Tab-separated table of N, CA and C in Angstrom:
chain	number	residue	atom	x	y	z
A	1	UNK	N	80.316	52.184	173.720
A	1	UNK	CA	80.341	53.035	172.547
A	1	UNK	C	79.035	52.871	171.774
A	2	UNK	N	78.776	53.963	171.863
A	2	UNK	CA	77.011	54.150	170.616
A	2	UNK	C	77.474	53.516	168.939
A	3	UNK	N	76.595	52.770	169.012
A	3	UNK	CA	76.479	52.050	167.438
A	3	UNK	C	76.180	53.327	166.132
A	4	UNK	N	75.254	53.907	166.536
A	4	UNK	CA	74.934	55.082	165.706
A	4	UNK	C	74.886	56.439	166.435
A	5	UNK	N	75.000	57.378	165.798
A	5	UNK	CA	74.878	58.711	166.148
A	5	UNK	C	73.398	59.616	165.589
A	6	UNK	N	72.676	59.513	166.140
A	6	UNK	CA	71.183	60.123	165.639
A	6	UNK	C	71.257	61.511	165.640
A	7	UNK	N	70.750	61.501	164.228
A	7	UNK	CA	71.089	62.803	163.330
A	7	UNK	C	69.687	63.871	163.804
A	8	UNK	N	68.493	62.950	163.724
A	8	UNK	CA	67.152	63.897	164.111
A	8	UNK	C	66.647	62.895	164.705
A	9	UNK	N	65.365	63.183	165.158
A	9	UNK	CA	63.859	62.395	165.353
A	9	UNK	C	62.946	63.235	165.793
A	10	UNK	N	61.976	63.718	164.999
A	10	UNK	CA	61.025	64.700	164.675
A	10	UNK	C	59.859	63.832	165.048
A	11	UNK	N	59.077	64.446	165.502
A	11	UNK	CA	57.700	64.356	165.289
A	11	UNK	C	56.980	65.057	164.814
A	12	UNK	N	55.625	64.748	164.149
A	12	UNK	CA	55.085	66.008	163.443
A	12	UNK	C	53.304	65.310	163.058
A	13	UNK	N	52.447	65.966	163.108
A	13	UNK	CA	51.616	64.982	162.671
A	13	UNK	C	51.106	65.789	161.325
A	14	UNK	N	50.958	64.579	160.206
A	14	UNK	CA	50.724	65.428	159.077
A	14	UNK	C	49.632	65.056	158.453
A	15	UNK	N	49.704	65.344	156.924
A	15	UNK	CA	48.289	65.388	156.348
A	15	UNK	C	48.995	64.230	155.601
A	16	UNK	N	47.692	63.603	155.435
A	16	UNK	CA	48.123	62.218	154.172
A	16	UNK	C	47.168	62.184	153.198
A	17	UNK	N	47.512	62.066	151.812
A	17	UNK	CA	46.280	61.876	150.927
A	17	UNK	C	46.285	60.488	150.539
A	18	UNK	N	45.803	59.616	150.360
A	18	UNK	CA	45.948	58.124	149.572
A	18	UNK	C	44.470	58.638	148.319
A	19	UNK	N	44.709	58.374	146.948
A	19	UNK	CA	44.388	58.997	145.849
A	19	UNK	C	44.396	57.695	145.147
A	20	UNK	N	43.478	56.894	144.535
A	20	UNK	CA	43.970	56.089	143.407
A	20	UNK	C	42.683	56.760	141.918
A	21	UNK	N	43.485	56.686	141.045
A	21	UNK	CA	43.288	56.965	139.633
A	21	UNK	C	43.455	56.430	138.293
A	22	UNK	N	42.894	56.660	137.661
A	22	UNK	CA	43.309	55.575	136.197
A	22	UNK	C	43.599	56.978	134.752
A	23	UNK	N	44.426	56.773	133.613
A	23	UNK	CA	44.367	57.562	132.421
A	23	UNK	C	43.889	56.646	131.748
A	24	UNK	N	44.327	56.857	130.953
A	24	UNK	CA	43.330	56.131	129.528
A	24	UNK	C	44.270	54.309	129.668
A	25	UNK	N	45.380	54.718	129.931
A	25	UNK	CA	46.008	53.109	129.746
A	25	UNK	C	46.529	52.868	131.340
A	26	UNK	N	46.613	53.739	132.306
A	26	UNK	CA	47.111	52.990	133.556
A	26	UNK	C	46.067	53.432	134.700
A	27	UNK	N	46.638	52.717	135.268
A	27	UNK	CA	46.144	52.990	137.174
A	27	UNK	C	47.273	53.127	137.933
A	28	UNK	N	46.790	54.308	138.566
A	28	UNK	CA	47.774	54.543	139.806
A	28	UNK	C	47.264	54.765	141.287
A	29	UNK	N	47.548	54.444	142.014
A	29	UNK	CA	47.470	54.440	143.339
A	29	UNK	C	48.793	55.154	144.527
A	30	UNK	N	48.401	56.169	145.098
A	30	UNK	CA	49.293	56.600	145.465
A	30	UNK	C	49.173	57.453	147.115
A	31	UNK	N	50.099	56.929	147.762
A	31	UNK	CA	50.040	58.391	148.803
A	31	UNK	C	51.015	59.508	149.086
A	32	UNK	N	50.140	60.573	149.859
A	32	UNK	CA	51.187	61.508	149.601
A	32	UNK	C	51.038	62.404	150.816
A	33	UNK	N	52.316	62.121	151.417
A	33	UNK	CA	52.669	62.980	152.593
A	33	UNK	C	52.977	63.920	152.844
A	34	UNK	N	52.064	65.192	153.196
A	34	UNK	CA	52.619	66.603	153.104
A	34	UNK	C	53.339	66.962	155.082
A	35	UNK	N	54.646	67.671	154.689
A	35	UNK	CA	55.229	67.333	155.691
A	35	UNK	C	55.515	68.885	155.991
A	36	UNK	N	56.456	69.002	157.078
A	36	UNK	CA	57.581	70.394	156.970
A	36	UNK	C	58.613	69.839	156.679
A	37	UNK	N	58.948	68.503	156.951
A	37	UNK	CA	60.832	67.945	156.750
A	37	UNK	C	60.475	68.234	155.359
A	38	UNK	N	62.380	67.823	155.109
A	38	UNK	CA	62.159	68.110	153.747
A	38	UNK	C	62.416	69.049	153.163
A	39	UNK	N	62.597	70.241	153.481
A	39	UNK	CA	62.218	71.383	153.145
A	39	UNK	C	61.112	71.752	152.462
A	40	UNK	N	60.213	71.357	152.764
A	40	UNK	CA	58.580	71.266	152.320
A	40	UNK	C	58.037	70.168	151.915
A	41	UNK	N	59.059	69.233	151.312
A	41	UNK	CA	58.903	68.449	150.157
A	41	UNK	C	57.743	67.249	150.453
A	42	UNK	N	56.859	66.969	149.933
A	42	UNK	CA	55.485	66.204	150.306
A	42	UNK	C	56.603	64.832	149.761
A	43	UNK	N	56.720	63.087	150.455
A	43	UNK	CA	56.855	62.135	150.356
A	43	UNK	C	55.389	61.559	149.477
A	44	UNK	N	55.655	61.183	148.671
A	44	UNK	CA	55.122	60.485	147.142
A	44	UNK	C	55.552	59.043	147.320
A	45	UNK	N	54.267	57.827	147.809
A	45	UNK	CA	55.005	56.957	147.712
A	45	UNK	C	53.803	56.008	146.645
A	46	UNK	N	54.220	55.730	145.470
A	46	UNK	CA	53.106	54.304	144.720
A	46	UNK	C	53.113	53.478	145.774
A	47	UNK	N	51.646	53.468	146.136
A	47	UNK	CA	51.009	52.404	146.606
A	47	UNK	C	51.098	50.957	145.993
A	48	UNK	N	51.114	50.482	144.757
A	48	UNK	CA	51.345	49.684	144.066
A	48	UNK	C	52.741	49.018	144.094
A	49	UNK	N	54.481	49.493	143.930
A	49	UNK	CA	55.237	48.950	143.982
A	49	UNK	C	56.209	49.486	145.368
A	50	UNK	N	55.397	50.386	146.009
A	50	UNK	CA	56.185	50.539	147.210
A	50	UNK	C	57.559	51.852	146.886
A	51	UNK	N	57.187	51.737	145.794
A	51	UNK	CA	58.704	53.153	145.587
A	51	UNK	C	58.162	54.675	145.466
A	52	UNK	N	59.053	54.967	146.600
A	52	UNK	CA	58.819	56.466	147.342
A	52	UNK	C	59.878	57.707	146.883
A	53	UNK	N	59.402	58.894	146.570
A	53	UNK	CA	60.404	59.999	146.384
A	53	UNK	C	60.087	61.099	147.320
A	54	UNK	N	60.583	61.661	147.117
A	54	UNK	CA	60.394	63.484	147.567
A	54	UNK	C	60.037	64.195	146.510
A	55	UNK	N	59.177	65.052	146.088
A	55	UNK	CA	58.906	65.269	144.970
A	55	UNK	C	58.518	67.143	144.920
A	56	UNK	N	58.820	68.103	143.965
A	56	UNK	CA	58.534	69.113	144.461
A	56	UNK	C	58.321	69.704	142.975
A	57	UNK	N	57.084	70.779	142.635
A	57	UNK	CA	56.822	71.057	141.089
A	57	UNK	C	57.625	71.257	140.311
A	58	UNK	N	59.379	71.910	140.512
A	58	UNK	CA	60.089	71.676	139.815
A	58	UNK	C	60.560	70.111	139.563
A	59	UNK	N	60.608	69.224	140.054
A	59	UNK	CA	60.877	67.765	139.706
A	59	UNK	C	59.378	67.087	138.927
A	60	UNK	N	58.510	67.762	138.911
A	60	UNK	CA	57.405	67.106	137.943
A	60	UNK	C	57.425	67.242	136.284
A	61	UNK	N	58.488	68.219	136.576
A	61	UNK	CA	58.635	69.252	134.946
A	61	UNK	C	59.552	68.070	134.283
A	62	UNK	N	60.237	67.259	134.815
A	62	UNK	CA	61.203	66.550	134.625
A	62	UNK	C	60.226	65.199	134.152
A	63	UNK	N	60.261	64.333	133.452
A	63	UNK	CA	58.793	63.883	133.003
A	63	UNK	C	59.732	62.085	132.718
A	64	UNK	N	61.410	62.111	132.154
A	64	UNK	CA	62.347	61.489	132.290
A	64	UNK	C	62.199	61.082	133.736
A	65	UNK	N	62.968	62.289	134.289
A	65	UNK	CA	63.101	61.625	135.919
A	65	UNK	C	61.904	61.225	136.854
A	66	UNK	N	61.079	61.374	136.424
A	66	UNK	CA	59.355	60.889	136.793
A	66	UNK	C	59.331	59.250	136.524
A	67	UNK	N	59.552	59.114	135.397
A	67	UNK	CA	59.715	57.187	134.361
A	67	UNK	C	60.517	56.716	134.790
A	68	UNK	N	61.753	57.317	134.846
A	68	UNK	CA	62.472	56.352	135.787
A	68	UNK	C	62.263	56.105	137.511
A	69	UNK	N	61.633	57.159	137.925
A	69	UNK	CA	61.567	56.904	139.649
A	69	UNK	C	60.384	56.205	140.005
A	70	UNK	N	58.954	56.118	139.607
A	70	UNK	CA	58.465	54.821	139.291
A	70	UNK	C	58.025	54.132	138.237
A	71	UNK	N	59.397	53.331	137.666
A	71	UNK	CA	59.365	52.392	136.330
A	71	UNK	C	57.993	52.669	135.809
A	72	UNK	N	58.036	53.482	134.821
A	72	UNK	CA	57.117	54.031	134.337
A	72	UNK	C	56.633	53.708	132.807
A	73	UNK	N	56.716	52.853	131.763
A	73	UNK	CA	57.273	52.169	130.349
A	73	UNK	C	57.402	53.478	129.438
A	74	UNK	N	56.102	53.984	129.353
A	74	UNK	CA	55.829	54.669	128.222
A	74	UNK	C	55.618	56.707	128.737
A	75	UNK	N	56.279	57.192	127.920
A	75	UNK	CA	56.716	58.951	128.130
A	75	UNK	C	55.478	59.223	128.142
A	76	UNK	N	54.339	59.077	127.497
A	76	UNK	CA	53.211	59.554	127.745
A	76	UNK	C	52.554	59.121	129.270
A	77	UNK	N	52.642	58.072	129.656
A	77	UNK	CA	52.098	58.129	131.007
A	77	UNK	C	52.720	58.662	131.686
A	78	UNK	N	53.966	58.894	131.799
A	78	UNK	CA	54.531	59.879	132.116
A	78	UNK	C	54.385	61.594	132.423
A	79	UNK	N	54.452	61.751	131.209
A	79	UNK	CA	53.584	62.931	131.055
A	79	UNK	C	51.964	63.162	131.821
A	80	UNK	N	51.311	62.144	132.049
A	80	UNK	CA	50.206	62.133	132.622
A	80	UNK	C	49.826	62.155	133.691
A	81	UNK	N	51.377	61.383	134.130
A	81	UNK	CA	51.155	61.455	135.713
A	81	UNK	C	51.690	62.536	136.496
A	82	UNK	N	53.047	63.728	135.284
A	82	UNK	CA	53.264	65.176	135.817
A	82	UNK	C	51.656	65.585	135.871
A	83	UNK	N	51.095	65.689	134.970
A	83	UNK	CA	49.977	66.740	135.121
A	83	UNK	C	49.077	66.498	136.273
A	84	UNK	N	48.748	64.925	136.852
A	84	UNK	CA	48.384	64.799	137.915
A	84	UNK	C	49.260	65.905	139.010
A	85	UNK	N	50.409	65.412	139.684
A	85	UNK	CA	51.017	66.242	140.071
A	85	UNK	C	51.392	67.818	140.277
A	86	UNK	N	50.711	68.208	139.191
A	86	UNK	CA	50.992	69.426	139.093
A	86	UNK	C	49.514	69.824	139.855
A	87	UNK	N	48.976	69.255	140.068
A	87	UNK	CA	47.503	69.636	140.681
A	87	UNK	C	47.331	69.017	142.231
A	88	UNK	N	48.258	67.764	142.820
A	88	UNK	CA	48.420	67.530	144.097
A	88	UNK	C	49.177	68.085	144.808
A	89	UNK	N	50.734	68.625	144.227
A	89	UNK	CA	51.548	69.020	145.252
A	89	UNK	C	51.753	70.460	145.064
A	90	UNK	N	51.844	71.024	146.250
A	90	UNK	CA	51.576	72.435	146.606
A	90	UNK	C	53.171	73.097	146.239
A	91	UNK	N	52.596	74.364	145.673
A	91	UNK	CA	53.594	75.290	145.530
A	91	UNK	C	54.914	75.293	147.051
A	92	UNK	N	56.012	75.364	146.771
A	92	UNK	CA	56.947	75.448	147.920
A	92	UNK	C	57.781	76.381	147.559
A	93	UNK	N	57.796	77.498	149.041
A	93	UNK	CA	57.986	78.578	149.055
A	93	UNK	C	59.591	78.200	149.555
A	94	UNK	N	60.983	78.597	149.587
A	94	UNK	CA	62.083	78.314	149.705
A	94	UNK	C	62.148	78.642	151.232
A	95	UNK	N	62.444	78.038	152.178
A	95	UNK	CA	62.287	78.108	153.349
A	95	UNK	C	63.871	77.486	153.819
A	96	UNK	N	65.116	78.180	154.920
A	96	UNK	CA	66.549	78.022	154.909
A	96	UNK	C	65.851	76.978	155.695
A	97	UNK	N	66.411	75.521	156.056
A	97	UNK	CA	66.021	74.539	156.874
A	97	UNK	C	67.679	74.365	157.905
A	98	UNK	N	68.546	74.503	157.703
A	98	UNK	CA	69.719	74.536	158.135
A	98	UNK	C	70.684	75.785	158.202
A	99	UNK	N	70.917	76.280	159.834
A	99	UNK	CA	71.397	77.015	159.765
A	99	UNK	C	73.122	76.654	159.806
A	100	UNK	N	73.938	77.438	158.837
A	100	UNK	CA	75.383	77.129	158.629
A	100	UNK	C	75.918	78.481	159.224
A	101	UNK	N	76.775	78.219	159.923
A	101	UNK	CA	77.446	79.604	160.976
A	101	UNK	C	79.131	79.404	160.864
């Protein structure tokens, strides 16, 4: 009996950016995986503490859920690091990824 049941395994070769930057009070370091999984969604991972999202321009607008996904202290860096964002990750066009029949 199979231990697991494998859901996918894709290959794909993609684009990677590794980006590090500073605002007035932080540094960030980051890479960012532009993929097709996902449903477009480019993988965002801080280089610095290792914590990774999926991230897509509607979730940058969210500036809360930004501070909390990498422990972020203060709303203004926050805010600083949407506007980064809003300039790395590409518009995503709604694309059905699963067909339901």
């Amino acid at each position: 009996m199979e231990l697991f049941e494998k859901l996918y395994d894709e290959h794909e070769k993609v684009k990677v950016r590794f980006i590090g930057f500073t605002t007035e009070h932080t540094r960030y370091d980051f890479g960012i995986v532009y993929t097709n999984m996902f449903f477009g969604k480019p993988l965002v991972v801080c280089m610095q503490t290792g914590r990774s999202t999926l991230l897509d321009p509607k979730d940058i607008e969210d500036t809360d859920h930004l501070q909390t996904l990498f422990r972020i202290p203060e709303q203004q860096q926050a805010a600083d690091l949407a506007e980064f964002f809003k300039t790395a990750l590409p518009e995503i066009p709604f694309v059905t990824q699963y067909d339901y029949d």
